mmCIF file of C-alpha atoms and ligand atoms in Angstrom:
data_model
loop_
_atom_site.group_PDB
_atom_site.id
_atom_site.type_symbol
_atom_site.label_atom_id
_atom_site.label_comp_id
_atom_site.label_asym_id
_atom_site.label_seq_id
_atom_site.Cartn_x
_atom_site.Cartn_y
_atom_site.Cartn_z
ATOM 1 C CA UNK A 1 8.949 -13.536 18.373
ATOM 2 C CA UNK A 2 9.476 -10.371 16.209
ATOM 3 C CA UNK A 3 6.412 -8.644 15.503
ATOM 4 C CA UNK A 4 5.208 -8.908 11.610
ATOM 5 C CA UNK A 5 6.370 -5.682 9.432
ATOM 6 C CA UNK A 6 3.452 -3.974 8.053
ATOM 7 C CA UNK A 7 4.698 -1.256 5.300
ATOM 8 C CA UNK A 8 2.733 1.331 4.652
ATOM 9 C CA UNK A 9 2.893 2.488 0.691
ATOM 10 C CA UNK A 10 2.018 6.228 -0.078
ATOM 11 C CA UNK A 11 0.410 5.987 -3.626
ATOM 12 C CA UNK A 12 0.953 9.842 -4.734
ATOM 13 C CA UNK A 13 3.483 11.896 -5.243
ATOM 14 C CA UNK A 14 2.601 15.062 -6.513
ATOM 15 C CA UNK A 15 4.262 18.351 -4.582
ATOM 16 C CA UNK A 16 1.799 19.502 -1.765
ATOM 17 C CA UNK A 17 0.154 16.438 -1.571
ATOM 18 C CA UNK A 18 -2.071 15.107 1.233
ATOM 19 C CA UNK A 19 -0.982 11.665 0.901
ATOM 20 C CA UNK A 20 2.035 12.228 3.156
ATOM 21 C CA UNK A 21 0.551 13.645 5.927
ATOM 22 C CA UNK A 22 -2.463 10.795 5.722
ATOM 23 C CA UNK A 23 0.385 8.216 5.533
ATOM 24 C CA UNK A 24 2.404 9.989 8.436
ATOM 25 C CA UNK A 25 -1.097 10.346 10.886
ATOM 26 C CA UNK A 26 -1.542 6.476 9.891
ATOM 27 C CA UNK A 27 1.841 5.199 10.824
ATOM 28 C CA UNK A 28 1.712 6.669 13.695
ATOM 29 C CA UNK A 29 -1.716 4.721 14.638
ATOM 30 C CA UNK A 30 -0.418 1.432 13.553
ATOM 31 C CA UNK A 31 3.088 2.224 16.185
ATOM 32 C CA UNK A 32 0.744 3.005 18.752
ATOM 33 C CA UNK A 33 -1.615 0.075 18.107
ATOM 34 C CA UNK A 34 1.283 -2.436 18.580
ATOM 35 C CA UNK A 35 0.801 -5.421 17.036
ATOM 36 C CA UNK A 36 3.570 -4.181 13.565
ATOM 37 C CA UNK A 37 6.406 -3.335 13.233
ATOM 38 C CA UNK A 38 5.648 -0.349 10.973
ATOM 39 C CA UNK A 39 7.610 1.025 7.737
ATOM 40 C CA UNK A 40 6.450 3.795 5.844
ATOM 41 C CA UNK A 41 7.007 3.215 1.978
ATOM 42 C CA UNK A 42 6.956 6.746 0.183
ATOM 43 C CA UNK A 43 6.618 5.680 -4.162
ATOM 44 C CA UNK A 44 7.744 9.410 -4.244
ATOM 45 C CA UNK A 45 11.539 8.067 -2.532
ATOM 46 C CA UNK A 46 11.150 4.543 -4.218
ATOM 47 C CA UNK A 47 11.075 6.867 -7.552
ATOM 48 C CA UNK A 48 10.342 4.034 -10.384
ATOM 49 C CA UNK A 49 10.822 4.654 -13.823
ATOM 50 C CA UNK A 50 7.273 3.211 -15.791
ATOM 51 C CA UNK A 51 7.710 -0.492 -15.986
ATOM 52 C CA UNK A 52 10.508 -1.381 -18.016
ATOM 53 C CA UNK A 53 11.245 -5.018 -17.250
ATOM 54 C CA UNK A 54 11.512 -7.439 -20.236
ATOM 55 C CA UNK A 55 9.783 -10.539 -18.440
ATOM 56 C CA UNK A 56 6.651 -11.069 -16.704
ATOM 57 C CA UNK A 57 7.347 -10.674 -12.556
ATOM 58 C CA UNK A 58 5.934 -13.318 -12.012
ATOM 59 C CA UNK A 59 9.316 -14.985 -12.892
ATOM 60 C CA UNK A 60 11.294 -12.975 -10.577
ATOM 61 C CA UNK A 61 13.847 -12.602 -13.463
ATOM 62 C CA UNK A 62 14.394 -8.883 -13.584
ATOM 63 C CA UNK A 63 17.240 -6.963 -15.250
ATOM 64 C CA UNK A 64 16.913 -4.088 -13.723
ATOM 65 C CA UNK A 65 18.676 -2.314 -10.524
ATOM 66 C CA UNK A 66 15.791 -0.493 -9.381
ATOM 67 C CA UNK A 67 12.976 -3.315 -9.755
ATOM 68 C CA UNK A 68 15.678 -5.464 -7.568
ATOM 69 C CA UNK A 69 15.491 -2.869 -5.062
ATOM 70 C CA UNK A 70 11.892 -2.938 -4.791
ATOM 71 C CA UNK A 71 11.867 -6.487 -4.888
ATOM 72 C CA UNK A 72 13.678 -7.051 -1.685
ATOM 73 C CA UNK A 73 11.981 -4.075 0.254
ATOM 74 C CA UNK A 74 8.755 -5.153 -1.171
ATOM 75 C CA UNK A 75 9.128 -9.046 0.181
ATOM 76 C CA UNK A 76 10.476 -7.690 3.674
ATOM 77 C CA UNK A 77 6.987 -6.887 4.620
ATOM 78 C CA UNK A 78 4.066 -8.910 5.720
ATOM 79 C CA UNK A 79 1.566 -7.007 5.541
ATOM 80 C CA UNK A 80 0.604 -3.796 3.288
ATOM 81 C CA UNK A 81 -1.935 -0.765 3.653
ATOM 82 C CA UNK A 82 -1.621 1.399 0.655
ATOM 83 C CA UNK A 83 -2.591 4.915 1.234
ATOM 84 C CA UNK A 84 -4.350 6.182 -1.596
ATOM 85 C CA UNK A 85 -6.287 9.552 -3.069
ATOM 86 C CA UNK A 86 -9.042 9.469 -5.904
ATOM 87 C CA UNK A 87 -7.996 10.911 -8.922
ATOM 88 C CA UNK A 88 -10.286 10.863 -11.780
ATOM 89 C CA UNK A 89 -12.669 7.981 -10.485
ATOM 90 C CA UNK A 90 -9.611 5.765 -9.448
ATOM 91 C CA UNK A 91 -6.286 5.483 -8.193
ATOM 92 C CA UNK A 92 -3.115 6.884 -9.227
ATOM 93 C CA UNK A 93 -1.060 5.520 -11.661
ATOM 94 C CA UNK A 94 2.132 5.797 -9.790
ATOM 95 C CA UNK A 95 0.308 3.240 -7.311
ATOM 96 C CA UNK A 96 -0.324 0.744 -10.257
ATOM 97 C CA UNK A 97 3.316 0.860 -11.837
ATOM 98 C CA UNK A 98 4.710 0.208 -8.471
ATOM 99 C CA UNK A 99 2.049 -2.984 -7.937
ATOM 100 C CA UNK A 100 2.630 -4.297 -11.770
ATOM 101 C CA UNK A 101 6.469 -4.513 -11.559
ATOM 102 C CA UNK A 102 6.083 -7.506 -8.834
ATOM 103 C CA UNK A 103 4.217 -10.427 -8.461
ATOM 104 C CA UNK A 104 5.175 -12.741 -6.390
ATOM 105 C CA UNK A 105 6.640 -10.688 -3.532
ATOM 106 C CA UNK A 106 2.932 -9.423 -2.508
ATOM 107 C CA UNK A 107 1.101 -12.724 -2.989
ATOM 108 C CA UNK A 108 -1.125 -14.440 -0.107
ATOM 109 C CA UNK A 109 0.439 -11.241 2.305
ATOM 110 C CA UNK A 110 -2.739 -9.239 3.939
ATOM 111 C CA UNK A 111 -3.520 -5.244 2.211
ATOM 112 C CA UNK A 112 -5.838 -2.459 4.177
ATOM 113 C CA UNK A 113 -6.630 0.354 2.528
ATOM 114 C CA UNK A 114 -6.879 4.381 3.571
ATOM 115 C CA UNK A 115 -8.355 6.329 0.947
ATOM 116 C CA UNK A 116 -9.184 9.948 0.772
ATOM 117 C CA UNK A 117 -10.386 12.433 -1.849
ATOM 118 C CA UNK A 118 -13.759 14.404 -2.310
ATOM 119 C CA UNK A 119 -17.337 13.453 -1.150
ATOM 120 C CA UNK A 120 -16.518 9.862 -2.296
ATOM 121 C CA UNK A 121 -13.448 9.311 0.376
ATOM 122 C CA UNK A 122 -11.106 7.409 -2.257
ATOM 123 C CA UNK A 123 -14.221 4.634 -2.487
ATOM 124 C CA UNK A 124 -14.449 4.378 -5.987
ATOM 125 C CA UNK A 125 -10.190 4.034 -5.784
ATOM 126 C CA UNK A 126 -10.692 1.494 -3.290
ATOM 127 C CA UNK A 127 -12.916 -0.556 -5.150
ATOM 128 C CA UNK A 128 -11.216 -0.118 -7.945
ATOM 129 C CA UNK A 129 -7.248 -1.234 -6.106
ATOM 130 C CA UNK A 130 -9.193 -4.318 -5.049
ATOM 131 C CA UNK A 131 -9.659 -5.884 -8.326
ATOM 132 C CA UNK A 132 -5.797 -5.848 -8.741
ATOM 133 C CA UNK A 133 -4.828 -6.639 -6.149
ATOM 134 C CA UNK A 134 -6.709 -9.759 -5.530
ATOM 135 C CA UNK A 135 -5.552 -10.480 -8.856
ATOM 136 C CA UNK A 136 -1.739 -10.668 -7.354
ATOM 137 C CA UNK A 137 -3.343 -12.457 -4.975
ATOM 138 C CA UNK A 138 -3.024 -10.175 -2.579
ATOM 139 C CA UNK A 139 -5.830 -10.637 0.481
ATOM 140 C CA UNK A 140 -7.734 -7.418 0.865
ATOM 141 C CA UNK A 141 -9.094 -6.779 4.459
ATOM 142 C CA UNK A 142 -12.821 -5.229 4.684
ATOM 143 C CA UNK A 143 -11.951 -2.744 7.659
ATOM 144 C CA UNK A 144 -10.952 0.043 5.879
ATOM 145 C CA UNK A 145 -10.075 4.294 6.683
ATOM 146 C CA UNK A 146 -11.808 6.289 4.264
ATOM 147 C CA UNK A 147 -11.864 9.753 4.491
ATOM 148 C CA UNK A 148 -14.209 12.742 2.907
ATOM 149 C CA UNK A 149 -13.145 15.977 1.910
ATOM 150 C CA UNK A 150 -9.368 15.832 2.640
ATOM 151 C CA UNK A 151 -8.715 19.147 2.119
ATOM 152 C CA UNK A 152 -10.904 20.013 5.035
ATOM 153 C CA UNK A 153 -8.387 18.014 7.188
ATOM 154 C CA UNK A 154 -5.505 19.266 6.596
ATOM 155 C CA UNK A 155 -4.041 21.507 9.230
ATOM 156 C CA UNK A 156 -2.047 24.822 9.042
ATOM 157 C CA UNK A 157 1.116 23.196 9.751
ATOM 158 C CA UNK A 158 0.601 20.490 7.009
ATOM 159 C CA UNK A 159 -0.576 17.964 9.607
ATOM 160 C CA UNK A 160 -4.121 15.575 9.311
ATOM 161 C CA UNK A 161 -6.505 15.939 11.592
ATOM 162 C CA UNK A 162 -8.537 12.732 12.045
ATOM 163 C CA UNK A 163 -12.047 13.233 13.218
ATOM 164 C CA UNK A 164 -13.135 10.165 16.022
ATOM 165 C CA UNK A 165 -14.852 8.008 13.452
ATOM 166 C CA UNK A 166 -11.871 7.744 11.121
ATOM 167 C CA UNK A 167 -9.236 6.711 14.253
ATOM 168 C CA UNK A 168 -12.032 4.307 15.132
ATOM 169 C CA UNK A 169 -11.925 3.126 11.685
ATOM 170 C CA UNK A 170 -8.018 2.865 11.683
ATOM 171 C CA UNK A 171 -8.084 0.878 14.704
ATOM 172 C CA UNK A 172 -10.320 -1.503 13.275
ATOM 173 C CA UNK A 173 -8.070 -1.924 10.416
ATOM 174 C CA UNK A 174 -5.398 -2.431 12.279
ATOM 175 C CA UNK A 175 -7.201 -5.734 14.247
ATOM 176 C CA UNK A 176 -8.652 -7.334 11.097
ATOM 177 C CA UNK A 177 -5.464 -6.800 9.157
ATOM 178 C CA UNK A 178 -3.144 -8.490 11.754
ATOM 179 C CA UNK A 179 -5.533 -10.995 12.321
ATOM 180 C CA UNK A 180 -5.569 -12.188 9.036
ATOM 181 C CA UNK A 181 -1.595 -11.049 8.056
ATOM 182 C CA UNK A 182 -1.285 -13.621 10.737
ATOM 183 C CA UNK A 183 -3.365 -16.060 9.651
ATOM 184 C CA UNK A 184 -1.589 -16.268 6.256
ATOM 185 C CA UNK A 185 2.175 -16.333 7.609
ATOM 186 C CA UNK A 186 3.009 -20.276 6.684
ATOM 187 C CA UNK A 187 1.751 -19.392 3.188
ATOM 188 C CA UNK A 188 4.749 -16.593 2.491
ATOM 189 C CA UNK A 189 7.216 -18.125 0.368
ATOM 190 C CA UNK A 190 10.609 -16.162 -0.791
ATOM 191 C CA UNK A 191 11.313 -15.031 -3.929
ATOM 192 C CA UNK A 192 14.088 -16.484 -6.050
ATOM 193 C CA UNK A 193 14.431 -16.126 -10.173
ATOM 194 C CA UNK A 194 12.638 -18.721 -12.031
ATOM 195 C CA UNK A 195 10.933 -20.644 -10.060
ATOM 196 C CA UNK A 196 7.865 -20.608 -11.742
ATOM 197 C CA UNK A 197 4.678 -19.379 -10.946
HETATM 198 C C1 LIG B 201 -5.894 14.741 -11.087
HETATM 199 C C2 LIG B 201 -6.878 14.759 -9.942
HETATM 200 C C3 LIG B 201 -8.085 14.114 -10.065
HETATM 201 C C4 LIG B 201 -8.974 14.072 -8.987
HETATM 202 N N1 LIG B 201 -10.120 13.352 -9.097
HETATM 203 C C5 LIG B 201 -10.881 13.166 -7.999
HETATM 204 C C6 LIG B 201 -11.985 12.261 -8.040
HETATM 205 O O1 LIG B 201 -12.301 11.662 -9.050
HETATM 206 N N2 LIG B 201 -12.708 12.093 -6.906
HETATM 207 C C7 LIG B 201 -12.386 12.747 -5.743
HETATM 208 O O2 LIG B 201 -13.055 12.519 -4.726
HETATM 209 N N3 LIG B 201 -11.353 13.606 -5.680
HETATM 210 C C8 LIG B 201 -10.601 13.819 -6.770
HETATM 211 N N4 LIG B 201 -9.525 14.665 -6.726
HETATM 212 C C9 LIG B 201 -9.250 15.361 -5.463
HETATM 213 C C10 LIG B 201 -8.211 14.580 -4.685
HETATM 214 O O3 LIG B 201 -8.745 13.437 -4.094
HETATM 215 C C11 LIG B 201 -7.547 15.456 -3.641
HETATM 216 O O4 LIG B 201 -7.015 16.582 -4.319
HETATM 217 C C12 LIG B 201 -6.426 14.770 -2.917
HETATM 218 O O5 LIG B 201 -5.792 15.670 -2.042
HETATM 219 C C13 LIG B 201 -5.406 14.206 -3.892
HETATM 220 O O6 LIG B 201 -4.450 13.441 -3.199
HETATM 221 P P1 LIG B 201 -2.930 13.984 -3.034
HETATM 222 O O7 LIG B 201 -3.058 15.353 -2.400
HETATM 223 O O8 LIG B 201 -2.265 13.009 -2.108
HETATM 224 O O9 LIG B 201 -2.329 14.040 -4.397
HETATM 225 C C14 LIG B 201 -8.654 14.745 -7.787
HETATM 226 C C15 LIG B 201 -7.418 15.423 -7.692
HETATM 227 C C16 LIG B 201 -6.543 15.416 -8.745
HETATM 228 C C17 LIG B 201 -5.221 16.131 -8.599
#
């Protein structure tokens, strides 16, 4: 049996940013830890415009090109972590269009999160990503990589240096989230226009 995909969504995309290398160190975890196969999902790439579609996603009816696009790679996965900073007290907003133009291509599929920023780690961002995306009935996992003063972790060539406690953390991400990815497989359903909600 082919192994579930687990993409893993880089929620900035500002030049210099640390979300890359974050994203990169994780990926490589979840290859090593086996149970995914692993896709990493830069929004920088993806490159949507601010939602634009006419009708709610949760139809699936959508006129444009690009929100096609991110419907099928979007519904290829099942399973998520989105890799997000703290700006401001939450998360970016690049991370929010690219939840809001789908709906029912993420539903019952398992999310982890690895969050970074200041002394808060990307909590408050967290906490924050949670409320939306239970609301797209996502299935947030409670094993979760936050990490502290990012900046700090960043190496000279660009690289992120994970301290023990945050690979033990990603590990244990890892576990919960295939365990309950898994767990929710007969509920994924695919995604055709108008088929209600
Ligand atoms: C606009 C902006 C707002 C920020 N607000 C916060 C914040 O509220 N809390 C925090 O811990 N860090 C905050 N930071 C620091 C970021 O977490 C840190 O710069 C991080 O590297 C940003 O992620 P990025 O490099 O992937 O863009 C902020 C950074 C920016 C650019």
């Amino acid at each position: 049996m082919s192994l579930p995909l687990l993409q893993i969504i880089t929620g900035s995309t500002r030049p210099g940013r640390a979300g890359a290398a974050v994203a990169s160190w994780f990926a490589d975890h979840a290859r090593t830890h086996g149970g995914f196969e692993v896709e990493l999902v830069d929004l920088a790439e993806v490159d949507l415009p601010m939602f634009d579609e006419p009708n709610h996603p949760m139809t699936g009816n959508y006129v444009n090109e690009h929100t096609r696009r991110w419907s099928a790679r979007v519904s290829r996965a099942q399973a998520y972590v989105l890799v997000t900073p703290e700006y401001n007290n939450g998360y970016p907003a690049v991370l929010k269009n690219a939840l809001d133009y789908l709906n029912r291509e993420w539903r019952h599929k398992a999310v982890g999160f690895v969050s970074y920023g200041g002394v808060s780690a990307g909590t408050r961002a967290t906490g924050q990503l949670k409320q939306v995306v239970t609301t797209l009935r996502m299935v947030p996992v409670q094993d979760a990589v936050h990490i502290p003063f990012i900046a700090q972790h960043i190496g000279e060539d660009g690289t992120f240096q994970a301290t023990d406690a945050v690979v033990a953390s990603a590990k244990k991400l890892l576990d919960e989230l295939l365990l309950v990815g898994t767990a929710l497989l007969p509920l994924h359903a695919p995604v055709t226009p108008d088929d209600g909600s």
